[in-house]
mmCIF file of C-alpha atoms and ligand atoms in Angstrom:
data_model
loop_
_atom_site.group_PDB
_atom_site.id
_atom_site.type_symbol
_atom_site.label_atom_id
_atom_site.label_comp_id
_atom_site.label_asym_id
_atom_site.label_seq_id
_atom_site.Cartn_x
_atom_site.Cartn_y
_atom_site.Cartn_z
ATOM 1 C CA UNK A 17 -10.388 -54.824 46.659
ATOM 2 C CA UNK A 18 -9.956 -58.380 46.118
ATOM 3 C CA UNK A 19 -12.649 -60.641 47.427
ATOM 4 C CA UNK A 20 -10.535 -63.563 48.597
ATOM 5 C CA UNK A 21 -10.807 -63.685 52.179
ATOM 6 C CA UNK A 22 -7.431 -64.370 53.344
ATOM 7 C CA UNK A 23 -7.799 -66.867 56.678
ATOM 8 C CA UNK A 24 -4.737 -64.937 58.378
ATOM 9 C CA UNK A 25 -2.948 -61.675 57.575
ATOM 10 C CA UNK A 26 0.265 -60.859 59.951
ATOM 11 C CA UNK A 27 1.333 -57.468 59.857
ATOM 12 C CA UNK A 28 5.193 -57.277 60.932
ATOM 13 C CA UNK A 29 8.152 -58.832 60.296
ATOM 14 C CA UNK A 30 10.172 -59.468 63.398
ATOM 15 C CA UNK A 31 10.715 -62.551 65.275
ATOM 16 C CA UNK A 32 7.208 -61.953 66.482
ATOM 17 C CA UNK A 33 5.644 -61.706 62.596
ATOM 18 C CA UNK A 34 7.459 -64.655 60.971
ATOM 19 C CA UNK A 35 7.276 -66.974 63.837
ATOM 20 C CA UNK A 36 3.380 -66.119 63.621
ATOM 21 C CA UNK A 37 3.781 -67.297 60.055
ATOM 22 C CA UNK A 38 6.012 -70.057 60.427
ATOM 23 C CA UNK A 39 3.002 -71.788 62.986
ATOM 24 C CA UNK A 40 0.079 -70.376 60.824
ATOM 25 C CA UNK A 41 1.494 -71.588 57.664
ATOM 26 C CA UNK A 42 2.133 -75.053 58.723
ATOM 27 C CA UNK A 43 -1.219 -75.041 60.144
ATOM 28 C CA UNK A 44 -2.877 -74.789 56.729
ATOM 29 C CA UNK A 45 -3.786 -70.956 56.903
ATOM 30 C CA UNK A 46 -1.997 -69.295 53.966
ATOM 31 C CA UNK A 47 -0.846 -66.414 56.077
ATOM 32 C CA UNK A 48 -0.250 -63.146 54.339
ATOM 33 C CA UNK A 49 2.354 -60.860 56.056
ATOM 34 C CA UNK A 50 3.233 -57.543 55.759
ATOM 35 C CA UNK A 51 6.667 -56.940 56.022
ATOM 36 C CA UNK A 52 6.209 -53.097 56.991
ATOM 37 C CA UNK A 53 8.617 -49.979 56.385
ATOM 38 C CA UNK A 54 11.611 -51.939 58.006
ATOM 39 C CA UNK A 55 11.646 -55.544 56.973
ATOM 40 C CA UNK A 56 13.087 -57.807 59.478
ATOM 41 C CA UNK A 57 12.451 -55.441 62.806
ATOM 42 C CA UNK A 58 15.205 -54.036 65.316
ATOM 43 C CA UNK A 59 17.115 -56.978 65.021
ATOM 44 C CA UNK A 60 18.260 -55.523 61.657
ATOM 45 C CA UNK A 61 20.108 -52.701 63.221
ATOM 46 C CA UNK A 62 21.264 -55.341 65.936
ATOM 47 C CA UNK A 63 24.983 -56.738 65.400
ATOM 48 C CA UNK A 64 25.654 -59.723 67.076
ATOM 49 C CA UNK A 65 22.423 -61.430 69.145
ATOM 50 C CA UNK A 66 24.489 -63.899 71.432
ATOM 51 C CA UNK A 67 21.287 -64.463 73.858
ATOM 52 C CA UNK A 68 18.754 -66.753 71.442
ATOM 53 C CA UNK A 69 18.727 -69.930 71.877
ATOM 54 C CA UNK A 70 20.281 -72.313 69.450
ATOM 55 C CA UNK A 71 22.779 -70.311 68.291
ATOM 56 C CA UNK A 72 25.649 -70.852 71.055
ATOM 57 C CA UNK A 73 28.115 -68.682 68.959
ATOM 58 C CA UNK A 74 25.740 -65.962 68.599
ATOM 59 C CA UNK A 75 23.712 -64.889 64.614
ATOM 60 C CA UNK A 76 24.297 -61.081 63.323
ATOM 61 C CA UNK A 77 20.439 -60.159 63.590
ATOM 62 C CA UNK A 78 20.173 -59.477 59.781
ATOM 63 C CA UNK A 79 21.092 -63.318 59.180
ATOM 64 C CA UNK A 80 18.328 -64.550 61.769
ATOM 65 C CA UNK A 81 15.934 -62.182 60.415
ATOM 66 C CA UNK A 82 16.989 -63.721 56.480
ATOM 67 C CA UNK A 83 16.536 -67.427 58.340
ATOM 68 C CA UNK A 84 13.249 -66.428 60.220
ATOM 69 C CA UNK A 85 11.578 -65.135 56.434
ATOM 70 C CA UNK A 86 13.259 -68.723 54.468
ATOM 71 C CA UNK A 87 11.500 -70.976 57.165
ATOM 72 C CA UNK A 88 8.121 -68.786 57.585
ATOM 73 C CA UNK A 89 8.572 -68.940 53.098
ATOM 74 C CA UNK A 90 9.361 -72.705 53.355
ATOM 75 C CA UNK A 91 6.140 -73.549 54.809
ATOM 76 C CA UNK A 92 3.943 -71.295 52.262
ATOM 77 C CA UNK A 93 4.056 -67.932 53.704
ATOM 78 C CA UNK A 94 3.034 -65.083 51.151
ATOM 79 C CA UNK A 95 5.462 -62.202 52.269
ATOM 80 C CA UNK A 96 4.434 -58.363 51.219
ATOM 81 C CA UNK A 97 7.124 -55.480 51.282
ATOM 82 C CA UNK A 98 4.579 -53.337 51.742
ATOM 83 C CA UNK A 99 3.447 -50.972 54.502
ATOM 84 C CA UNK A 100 -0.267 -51.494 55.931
ATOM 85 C CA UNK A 101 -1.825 -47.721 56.270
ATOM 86 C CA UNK A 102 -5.200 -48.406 57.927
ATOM 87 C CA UNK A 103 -6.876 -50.949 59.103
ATOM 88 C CA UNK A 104 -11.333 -51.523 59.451
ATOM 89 C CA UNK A 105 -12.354 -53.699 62.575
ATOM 90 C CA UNK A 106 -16.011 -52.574 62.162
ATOM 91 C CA UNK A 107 -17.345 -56.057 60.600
ATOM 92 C CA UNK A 108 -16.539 -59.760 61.280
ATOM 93 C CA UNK A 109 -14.239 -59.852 58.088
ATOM 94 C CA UNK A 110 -11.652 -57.073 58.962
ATOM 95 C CA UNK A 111 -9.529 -55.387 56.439
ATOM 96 C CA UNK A 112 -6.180 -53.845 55.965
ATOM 97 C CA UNK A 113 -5.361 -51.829 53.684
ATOM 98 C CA UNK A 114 -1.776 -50.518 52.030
ATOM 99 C CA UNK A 115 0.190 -47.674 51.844
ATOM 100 C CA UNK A 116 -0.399 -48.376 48.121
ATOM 101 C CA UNK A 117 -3.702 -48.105 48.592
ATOM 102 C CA UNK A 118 -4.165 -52.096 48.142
ATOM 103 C CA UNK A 119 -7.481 -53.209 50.476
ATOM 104 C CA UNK A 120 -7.152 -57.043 51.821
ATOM 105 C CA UNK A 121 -9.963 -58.924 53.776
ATOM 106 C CA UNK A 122 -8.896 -61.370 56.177
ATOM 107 C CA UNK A 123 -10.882 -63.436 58.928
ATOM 108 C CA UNK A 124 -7.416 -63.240 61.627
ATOM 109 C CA UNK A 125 -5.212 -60.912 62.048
ATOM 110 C CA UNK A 126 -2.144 -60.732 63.641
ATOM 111 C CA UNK A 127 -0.429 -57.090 65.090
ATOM 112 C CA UNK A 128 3.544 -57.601 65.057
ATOM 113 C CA UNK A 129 4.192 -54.299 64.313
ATOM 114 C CA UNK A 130 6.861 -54.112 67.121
ATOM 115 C CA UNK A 131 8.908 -50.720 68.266
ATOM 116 C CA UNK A 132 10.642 -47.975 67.340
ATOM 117 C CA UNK A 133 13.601 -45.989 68.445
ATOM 118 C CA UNK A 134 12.736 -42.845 70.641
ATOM 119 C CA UNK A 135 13.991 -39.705 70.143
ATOM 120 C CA UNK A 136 14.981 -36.861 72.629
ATOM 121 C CA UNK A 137 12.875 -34.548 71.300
ATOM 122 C CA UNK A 138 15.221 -31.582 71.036
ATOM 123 C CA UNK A 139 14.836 -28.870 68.120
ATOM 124 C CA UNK A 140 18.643 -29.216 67.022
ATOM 125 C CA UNK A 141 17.871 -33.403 67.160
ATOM 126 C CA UNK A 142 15.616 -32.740 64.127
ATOM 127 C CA UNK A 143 17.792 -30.258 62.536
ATOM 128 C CA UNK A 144 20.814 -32.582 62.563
ATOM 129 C CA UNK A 145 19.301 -35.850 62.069
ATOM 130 C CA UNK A 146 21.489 -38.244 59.659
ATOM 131 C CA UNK A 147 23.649 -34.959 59.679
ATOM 132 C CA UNK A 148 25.773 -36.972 62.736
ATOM 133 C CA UNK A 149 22.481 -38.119 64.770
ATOM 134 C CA UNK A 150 21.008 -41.352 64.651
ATOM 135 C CA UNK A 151 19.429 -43.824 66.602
ATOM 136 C CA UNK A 152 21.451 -46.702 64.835
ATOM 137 C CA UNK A 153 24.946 -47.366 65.396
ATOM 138 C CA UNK A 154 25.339 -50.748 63.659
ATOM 139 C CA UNK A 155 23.921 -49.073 60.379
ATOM 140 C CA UNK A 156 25.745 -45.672 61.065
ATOM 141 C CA UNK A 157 29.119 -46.117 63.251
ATOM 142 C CA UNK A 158 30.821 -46.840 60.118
ATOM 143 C CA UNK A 159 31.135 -43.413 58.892
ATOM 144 C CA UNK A 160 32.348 -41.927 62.149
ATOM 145 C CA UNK A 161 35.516 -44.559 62.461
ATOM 146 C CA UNK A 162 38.394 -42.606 63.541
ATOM 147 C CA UNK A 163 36.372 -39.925 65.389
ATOM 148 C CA UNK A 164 34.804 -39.097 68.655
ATOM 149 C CA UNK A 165 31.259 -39.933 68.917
ATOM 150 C CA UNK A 166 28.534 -39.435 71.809
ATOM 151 C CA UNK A 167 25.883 -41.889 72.761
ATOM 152 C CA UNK A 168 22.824 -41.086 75.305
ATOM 153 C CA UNK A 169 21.498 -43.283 77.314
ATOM 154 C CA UNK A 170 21.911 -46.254 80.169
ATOM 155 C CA UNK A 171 19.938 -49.189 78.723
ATOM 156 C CA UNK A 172 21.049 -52.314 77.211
ATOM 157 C CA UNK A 173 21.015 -50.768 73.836
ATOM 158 C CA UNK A 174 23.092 -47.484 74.841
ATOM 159 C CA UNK A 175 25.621 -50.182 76.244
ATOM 160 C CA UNK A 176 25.818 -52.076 73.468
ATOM 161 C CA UNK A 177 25.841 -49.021 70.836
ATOM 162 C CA UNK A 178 28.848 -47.478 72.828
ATOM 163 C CA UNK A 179 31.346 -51.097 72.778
ATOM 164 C CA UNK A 180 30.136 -51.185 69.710
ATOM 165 C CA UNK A 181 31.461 -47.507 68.780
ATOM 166 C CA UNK A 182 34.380 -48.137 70.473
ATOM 167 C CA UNK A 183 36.139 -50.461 68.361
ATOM 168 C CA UNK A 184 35.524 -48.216 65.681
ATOM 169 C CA UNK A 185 36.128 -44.581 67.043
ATOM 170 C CA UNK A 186 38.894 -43.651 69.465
ATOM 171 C CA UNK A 187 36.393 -42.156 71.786
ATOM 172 C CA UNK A 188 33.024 -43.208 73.064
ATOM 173 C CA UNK A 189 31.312 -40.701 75.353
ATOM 174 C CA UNK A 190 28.210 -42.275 76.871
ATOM 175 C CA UNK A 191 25.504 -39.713 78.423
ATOM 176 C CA UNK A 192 23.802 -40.892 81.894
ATOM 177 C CA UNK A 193 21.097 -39.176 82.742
ATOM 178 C CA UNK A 194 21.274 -40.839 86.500
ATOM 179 C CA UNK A 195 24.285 -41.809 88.519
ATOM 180 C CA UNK A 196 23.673 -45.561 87.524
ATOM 181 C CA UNK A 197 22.917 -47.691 84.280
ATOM 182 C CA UNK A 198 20.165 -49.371 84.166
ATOM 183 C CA UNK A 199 21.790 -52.144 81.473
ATOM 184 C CA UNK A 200 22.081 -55.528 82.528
ATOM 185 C CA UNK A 201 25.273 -56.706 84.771
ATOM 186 C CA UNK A 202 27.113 -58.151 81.836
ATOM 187 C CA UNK A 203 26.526 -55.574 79.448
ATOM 188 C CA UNK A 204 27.742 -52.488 82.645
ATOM 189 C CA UNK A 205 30.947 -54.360 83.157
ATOM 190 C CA UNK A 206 31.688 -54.335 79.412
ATOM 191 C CA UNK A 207 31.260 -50.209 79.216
ATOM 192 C CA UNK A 208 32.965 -49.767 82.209
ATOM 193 C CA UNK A 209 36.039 -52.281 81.434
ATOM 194 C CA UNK A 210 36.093 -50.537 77.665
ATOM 195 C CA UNK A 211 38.991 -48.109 77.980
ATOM 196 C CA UNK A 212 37.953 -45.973 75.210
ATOM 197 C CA UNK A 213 34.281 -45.303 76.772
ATOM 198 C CA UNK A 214 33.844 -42.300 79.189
ATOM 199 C CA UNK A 215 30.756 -42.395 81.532
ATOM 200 C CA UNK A 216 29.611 -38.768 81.988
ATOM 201 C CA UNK A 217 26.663 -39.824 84.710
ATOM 202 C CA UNK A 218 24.363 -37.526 86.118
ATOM 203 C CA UNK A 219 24.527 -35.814 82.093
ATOM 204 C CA UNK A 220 21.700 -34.505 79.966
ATOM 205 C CA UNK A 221 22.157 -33.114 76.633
ATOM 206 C CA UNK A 222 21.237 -29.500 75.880
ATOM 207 C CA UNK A 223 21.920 -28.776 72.366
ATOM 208 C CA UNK A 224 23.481 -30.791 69.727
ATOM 209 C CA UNK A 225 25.868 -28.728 68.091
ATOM 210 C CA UNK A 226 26.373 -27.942 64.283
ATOM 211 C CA UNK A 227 25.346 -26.730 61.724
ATOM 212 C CA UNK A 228 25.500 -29.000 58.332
ATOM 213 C CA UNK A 229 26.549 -31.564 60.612
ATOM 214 C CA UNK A 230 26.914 -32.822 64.588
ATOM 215 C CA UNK A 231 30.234 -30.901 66.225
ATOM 216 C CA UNK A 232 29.615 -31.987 69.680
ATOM 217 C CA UNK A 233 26.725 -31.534 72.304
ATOM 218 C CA UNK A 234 26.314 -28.798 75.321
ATOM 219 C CA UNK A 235 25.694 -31.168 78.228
ATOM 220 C CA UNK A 236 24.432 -30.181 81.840
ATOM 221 C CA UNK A 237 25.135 -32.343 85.368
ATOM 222 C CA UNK A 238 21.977 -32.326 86.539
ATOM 223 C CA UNK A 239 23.640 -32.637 89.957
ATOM 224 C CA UNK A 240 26.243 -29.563 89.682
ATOM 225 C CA UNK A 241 24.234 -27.770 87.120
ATOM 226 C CA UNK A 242 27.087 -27.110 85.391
ATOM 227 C CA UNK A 243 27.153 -26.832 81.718
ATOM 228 C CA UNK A 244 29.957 -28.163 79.356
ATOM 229 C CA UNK A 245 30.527 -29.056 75.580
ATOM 230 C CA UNK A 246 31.687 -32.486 74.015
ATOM 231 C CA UNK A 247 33.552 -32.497 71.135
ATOM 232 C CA UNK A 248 32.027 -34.973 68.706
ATOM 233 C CA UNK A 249 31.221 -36.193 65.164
ATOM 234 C CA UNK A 250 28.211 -38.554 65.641
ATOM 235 C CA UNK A 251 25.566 -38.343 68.081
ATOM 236 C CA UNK A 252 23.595 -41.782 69.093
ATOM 237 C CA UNK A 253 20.338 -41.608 70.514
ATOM 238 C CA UNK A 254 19.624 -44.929 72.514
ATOM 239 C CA UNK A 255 16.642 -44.016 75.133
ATOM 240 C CA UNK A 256 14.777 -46.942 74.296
ATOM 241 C CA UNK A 257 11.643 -47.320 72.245
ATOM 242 C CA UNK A 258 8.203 -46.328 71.283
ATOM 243 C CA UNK A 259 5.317 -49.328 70.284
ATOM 244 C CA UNK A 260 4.261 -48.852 66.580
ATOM 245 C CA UNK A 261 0.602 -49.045 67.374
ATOM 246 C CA UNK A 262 -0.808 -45.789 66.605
ATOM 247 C CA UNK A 263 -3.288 -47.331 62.891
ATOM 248 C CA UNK A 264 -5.235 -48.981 65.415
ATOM 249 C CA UNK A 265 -5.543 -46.594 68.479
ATOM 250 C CA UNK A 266 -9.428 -46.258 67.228
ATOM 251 C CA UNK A 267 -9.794 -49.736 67.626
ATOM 252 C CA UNK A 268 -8.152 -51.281 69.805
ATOM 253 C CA UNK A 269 -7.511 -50.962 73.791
ATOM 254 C CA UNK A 270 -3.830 -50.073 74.380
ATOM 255 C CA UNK A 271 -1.886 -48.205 77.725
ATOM 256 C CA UNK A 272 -0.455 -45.172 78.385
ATOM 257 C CA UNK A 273 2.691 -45.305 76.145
ATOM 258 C CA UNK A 274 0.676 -47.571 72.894
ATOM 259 C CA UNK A 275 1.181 -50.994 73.716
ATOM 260 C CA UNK A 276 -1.429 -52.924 73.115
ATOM 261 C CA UNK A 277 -3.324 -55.009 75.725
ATOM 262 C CA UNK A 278 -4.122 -58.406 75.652
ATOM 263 C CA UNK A 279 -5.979 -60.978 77.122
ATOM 264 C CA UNK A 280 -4.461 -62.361 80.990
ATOM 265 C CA UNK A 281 -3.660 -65.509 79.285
ATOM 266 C CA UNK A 282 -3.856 -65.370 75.478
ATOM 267 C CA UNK A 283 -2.953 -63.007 72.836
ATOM 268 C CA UNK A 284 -6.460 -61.667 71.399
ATOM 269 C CA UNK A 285 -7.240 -58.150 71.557
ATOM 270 C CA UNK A 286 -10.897 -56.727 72.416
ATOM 271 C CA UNK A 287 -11.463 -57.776 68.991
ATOM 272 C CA UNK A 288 -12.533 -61.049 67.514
ATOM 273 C CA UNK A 289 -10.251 -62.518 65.358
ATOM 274 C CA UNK A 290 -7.230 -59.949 66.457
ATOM 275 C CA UNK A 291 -4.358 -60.884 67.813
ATOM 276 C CA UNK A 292 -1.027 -59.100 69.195
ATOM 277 C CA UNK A 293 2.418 -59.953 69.944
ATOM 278 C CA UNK A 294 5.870 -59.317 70.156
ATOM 279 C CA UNK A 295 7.295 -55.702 71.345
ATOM 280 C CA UNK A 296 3.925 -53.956 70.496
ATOM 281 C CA UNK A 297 2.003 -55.628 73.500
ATOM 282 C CA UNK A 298 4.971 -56.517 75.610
ATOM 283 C CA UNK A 299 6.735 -53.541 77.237
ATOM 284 C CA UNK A 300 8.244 -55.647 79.823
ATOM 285 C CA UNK A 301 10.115 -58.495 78.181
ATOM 286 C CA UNK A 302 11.423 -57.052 74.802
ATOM 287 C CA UNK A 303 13.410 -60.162 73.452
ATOM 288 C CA UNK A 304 13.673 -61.506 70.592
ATOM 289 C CA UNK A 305 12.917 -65.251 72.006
ATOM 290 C CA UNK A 306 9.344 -63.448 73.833
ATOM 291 C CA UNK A 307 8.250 -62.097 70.685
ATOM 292 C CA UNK A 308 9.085 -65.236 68.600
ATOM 293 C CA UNK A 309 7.058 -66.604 71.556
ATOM 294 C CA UNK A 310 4.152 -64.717 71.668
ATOM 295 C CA UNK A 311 3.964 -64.783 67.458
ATOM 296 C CA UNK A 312 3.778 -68.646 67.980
ATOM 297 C CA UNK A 313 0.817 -67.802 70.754
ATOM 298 C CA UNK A 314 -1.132 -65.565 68.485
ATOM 299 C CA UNK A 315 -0.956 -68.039 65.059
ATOM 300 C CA UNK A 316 -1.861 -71.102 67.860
ATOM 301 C CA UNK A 317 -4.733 -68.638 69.225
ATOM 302 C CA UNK A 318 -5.965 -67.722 65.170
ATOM 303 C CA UNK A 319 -6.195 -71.225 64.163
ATOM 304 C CA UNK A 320 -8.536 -71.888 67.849
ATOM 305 C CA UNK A 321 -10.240 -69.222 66.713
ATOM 306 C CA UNK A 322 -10.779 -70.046 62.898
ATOM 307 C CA UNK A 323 -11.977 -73.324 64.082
ATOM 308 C CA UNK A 324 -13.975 -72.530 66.812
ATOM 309 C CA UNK A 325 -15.612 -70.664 64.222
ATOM 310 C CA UNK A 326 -16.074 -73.512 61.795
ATOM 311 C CA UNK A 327 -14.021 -71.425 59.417
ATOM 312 C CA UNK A 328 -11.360 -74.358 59.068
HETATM 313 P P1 LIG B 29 15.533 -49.087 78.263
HETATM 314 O O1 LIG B 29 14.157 -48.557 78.428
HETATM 315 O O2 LIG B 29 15.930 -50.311 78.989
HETATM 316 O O3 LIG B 29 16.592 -47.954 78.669
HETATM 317 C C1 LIG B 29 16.461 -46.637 78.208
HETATM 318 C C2 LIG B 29 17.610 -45.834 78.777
HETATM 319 O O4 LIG B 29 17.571 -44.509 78.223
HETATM 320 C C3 LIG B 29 17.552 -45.683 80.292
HETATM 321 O O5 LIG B 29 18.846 -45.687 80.823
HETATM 322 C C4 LIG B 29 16.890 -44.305 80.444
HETATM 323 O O6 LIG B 29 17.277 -43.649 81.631
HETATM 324 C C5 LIG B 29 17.473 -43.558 79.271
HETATM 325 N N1 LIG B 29 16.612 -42.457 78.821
HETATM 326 C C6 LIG B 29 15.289 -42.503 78.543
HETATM 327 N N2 LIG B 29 14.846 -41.303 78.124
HETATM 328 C C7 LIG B 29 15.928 -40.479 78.161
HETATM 329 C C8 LIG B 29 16.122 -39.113 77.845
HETATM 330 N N3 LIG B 29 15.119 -38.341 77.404
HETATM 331 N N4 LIG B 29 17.357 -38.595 78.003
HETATM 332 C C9 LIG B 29 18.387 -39.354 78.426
HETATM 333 N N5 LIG B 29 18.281 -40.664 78.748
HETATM 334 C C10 LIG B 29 17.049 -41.217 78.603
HETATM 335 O O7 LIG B 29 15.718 -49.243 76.677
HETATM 336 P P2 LIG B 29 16.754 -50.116 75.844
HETATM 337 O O8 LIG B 29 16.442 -49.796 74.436
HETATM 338 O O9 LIG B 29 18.132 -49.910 76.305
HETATM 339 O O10 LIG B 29 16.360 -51.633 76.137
HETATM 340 C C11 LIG B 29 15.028 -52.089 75.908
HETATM 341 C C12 LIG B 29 14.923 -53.582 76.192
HETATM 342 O O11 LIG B 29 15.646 -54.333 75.218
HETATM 343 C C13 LIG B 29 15.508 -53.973 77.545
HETATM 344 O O12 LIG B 29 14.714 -54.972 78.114
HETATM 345 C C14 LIG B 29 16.872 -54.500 77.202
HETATM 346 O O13 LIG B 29 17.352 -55.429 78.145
HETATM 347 C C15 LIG B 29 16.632 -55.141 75.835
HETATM 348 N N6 LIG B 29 17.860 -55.169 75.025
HETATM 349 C C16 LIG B 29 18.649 -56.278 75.061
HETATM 350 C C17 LIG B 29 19.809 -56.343 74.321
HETATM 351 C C18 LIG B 29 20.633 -57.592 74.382
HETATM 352 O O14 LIG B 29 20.344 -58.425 75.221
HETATM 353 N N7 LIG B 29 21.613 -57.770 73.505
HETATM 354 C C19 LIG B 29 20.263 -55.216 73.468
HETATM 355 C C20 LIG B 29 19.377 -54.079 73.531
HETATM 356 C C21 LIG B 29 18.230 -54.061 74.282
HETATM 357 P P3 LIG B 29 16.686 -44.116 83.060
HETATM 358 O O15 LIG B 29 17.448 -45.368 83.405
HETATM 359 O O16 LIG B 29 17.030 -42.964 83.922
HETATM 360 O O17 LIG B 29 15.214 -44.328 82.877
#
């Protein structure tokens, strides 16, 4: 273990994580983040983000995500591709430490591990995963062009998975599990004006079918009760996501589903000198702009806290 205490480690790098580091670096604190298993967050598997401000002809999410790491660099930002394993909030100085079995101590820390992509939990899900399922159709939809694919769900991201599909493959079937979507107004009218994308509402999947790789799924109307198969080559889970919170579920107060809980009006955790934003404490917003938002909160609420503790 080193014995440099760092003055602010970020773990995450998502709009939340990097515009942490962007406000601590430029606030003298020498951040150290963590870039986790998948540098750069959801927006990596996002295509085109057309609703962040400053961009009025929209930014493919891996080029915002390559802008948000130059200007968090520019300003002095040490950036880790590494994974943090554990963490120890026992003492005043906390510690992380690495999947590499590195050990850090740090006065500040702050949690922008974000979400993950839910699965449905079926037994022929796991069997068939990257075998024609994934959660990902920006990284994925390439290798189903030309073929009929299936994507589940009713949220923004199912919506934008399946117009996405559907200038790639002739057919788009998108599973509702209710007789509406619960996608925003702009993003329903696009599904429903794509000719290629068939609603099948009321529609839960029983079985993905295959063997060395996705077929098609055995669906049931939960209305008629009526069972049916799709004919498909890829299979796109979109049900939303799942906070990536679980190192510090022994130390930290969090709800129901793992996101972490904050303060009414700040961003510190029951723990001094640990702070929380983006997607893994905010299961109501979700946006890219909110996270960068609440990163800028937490790096503005480390340095109050550094100082209030005559540690800068
Ligand atoms: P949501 O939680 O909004 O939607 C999840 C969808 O999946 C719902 O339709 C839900 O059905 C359905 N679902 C959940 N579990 C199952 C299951 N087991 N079987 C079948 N269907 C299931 O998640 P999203 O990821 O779509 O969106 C999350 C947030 O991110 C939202 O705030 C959204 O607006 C935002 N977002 C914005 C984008 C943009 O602006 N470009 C793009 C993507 C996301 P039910 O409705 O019945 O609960």
């Amino acid at each position: 273990m080193s014995d440099d205490i760092r003055l602010c480690t970020i773990i995450g790098s998502g709009p939340a994580g990097y515009t942490a580091a962007i406000y601590a670096a430029r606030a003298g604190m020498n951040p150290l983040l963590f870039t986790g298993k998948e540098p750069g967050g959801q927006l990596m598997i996002t295509n085109d983000v057309e609703n962040y401000p400053g961009y009025p002809d929209g930014v493919l999410g891996p080029q915002m995500m390559a802008d948000f790491q130059k200007q968090a660099e520019r300003f002095g930002t040490e950036v880790k591709s590494d994974m943090i394993a554990s963490v120890d909030f026992s003492g005043p100085i906390h510690t992380v430490t690495t999947e590499s079995g590195e050990v850090f101590k740090t006065h500040t820390i702050v949690i922008s591990t974000g979400a993950s992509a839910k699965w449905l939990g079926i037994d022929s899900e796991k069997k068939l995963m990257n075998k024609g399922v994934s959660a990902c159709a920006v990284c994925d939809g390439f290798f189903y062009k030309n073929m009929d694919v299936i994507v589940v769900g009713g949220g923004d991201t199912a919506a934008e998975e399946a117009t996405y599909l559907a200038k790639l493959c002739p057919k788009v079937h998108l599973l509702v599990r209710r007789d509406e979507l619960r996608a925003s107004k702009i993003m329903q009218k696009r599904v429903l004006n794509t000719k290629n994308i068939t609603v099948h509402w009321n529609t839960q999947t029983v079985e993905i079918l295959g063997e060395e790789e996705v077929v098609g799924a055995r669906v049931i109307n939960r209305v008629t009760n009526e069972e049916s198969t799709i004919d498909a080559k890829g299979f796109f889970v979109a049900i939303g996501h799942k906070p990536n919170t679980d190192i510090f579920k022994d130390w930290l107060d969090m709800n129901e589903s793992g996101y972490l809980i904050t303060g009414a009006d700040n961003t510190s955790t029951k723990i001094k000198g640990v702070f929380a934003s983006g997607d893994a404490q905010d299961h109501i917003y979700r946006q890219a702009v909110t996270a960068a938002g609440t990163g800028c909160m937490a790096a503005l609420d480390a340095e109050r806290y550094l100082a209030a503790n005559e540690i800068i």
